[in-house]
PDB file of C-alpha atoms in Angstrom:
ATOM      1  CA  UNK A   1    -135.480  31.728  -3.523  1.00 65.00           C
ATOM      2  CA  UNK A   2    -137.111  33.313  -6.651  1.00 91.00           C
ATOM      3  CA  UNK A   3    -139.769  35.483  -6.631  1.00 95.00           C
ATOM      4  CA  UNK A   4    -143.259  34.583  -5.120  1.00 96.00           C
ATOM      5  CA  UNK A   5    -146.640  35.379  -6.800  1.00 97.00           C
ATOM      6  CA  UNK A   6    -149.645  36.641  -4.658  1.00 98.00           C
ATOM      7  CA  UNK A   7    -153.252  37.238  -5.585  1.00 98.00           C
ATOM      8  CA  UNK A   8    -155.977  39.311  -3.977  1.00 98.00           C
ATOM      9  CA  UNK A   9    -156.926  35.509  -1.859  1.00 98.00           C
ATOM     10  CA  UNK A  10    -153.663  34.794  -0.246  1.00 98.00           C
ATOM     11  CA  UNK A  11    -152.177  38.937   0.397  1.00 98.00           C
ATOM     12  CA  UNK A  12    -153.042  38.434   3.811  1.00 97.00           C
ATOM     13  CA  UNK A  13    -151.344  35.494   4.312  1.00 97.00           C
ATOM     14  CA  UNK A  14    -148.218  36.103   1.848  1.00 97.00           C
ATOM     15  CA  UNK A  15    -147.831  39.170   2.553  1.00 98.00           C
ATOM     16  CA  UNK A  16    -149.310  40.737   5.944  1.00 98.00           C
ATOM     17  CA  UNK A  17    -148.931  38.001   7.828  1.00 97.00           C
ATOM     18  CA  UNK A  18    -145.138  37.631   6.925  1.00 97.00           C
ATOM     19  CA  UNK A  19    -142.111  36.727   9.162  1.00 96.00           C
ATOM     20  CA  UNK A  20    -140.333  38.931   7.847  1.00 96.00           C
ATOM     21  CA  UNK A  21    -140.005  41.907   5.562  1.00 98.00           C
ATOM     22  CA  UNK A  22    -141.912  41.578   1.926  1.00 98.00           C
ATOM     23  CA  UNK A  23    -141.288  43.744  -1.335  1.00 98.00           C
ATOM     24  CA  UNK A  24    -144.737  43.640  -3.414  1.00 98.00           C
ATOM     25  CA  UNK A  25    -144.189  44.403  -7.318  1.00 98.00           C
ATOM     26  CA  UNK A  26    -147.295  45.179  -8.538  1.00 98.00           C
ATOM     27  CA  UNK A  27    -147.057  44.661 -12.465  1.00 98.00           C
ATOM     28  CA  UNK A  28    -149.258  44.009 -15.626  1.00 97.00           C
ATOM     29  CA  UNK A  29    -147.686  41.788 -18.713  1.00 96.00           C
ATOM     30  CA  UNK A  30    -148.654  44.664 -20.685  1.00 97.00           C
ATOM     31  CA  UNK A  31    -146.146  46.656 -18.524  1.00 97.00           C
ATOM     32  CA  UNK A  32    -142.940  47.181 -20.751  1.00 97.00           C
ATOM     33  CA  UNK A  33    -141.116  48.754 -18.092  1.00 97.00           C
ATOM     34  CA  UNK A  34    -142.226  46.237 -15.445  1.00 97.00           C
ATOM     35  CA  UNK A  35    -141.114  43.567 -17.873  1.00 96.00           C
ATOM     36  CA  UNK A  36    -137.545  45.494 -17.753  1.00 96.00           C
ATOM     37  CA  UNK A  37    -137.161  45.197 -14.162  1.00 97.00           C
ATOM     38  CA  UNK A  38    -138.697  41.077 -13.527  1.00 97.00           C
ATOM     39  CA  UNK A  39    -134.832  39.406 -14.207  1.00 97.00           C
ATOM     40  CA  UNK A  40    -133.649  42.089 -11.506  1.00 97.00           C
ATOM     41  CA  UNK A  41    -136.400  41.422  -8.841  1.00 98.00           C
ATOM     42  CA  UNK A  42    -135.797  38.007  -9.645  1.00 97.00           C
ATOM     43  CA  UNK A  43    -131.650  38.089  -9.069  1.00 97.00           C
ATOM     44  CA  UNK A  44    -132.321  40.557  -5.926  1.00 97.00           C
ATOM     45  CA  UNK A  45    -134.706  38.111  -4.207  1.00 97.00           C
ATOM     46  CA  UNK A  46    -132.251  35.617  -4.532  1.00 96.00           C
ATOM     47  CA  UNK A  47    -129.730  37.589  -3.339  1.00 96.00           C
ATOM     48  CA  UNK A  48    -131.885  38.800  -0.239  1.00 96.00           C
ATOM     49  CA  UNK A  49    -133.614  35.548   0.333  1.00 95.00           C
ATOM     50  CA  UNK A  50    -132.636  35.455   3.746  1.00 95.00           C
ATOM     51  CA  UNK A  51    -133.674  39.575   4.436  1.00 96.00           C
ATOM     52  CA  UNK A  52    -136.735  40.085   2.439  1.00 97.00           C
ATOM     53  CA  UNK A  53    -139.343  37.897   0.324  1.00 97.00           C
ATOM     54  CA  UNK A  54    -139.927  39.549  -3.242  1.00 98.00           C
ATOM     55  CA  UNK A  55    -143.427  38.978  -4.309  1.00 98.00           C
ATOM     56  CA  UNK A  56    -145.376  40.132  -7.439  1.00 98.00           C
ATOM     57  CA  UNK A  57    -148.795  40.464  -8.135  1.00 98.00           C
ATOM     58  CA  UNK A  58    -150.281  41.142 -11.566  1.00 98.00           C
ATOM     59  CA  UNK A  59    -153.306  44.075 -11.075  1.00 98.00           C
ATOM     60  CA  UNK A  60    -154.838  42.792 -13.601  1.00 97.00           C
ATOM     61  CA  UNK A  61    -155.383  39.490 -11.979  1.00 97.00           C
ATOM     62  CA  UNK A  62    -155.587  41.018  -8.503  1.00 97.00           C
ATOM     63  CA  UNK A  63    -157.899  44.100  -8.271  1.00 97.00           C
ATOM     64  CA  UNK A  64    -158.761  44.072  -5.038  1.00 98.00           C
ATOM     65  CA  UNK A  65    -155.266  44.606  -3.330  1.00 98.00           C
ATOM     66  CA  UNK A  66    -154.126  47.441  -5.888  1.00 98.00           C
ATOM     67  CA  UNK A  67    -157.315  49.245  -5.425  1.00 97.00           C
ATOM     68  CA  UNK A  68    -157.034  49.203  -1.345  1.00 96.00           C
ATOM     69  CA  UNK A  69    -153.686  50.548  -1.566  1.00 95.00           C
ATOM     70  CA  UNK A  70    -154.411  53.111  -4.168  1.00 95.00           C
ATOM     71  CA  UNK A  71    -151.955  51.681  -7.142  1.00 96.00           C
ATOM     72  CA  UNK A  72    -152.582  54.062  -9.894  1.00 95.00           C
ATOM     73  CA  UNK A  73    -149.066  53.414 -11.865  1.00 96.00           C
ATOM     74  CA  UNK A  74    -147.116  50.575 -12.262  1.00 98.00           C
ATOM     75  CA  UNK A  75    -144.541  49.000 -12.082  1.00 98.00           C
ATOM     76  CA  UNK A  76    -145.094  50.013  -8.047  1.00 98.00           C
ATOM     77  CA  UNK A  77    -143.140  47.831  -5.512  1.00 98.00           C
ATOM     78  CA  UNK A  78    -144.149  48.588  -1.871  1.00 98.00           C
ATOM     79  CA  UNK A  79    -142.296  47.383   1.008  1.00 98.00           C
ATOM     80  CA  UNK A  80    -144.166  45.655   4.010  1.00 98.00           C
ATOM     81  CA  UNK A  81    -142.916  45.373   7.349  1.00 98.00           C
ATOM     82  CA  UNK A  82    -144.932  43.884  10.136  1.00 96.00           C
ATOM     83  CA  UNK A  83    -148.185  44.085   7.948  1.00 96.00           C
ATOM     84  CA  UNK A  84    -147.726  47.432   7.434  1.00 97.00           C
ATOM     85  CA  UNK A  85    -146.743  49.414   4.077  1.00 97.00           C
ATOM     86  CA  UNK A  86    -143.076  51.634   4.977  1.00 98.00           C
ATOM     87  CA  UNK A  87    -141.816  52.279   1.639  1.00 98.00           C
ATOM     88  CA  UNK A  88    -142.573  52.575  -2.050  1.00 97.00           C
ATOM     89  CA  UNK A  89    -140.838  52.846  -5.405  1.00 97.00           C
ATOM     90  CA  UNK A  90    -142.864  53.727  -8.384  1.00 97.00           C
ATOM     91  CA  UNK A  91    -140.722  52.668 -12.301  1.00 97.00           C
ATOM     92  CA  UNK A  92    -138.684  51.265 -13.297  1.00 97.00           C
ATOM     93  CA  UNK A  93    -135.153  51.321 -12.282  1.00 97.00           C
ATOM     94  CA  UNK A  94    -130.968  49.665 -12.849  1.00 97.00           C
ATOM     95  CA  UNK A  95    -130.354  46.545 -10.681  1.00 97.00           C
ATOM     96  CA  UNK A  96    -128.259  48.255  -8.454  1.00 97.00           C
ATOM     97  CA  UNK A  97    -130.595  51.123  -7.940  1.00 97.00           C
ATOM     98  CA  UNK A  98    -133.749  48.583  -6.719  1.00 97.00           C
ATOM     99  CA  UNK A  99    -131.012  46.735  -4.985  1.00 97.00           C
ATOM    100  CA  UNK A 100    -129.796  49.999  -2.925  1.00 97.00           C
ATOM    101  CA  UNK A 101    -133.065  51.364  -2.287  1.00 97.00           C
ATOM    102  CA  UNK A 102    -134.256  48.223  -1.016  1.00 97.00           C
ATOM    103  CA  UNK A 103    -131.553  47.749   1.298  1.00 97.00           C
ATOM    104  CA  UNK A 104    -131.648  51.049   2.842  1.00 97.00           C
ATOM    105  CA  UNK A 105    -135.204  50.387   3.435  1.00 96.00           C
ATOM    106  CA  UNK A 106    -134.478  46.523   5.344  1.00 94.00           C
TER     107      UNK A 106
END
């Protein structure tokens, strides 16, 4: 499963209302470094398909959902459990790094 987009009208549903664990990457395509990291997130998700869902949502599309939780830099990718955020990793970042983090976070 590749990666999932998710707008400010369908977070709640996407994301907070989830089954099971979700990994928002919120990105911009003026975002160089978030640009680095989309073939990783993308390889990871597969990966992880059956652990976690990787979703990404560009702020520039989305406002609303960046603002609430206080995304100032990007690229961000916060981890929600339950509905709830329980981890965060702001820049970019190696594969394996993302991949490790994220793991240790499942």
């Amino acid at each position: 499963m590749s990666t999932t987009a998710v707008t400010d009208a369908d977070f709640q549903s996407k994301v907070l209302e989830s089954d099971k664990p979700v990994l928002v990457d919120f990105w911009a395509e003026w975002c160089g470094p978030c640009k680095m990291i989309a073939p990783a997130l993308e390889e990871i998700s597969e990966e992880l398909a059956d652990k976690v869902t990787i979703a990404k949502m560009d702020i520039m599309e989305s406002t609303e959902v960046p603002q609430k939780f206080g995304v100032q830099s990007i690229p961000l990718m916060v981890l929600f459990k339950n509905g709830e955020p329980v981890a965060q990793k702001l820049g970019a970042a190696p594969k394996s790094q993302l991949q490790s983090w994220l793991e240790s976070e499942l």
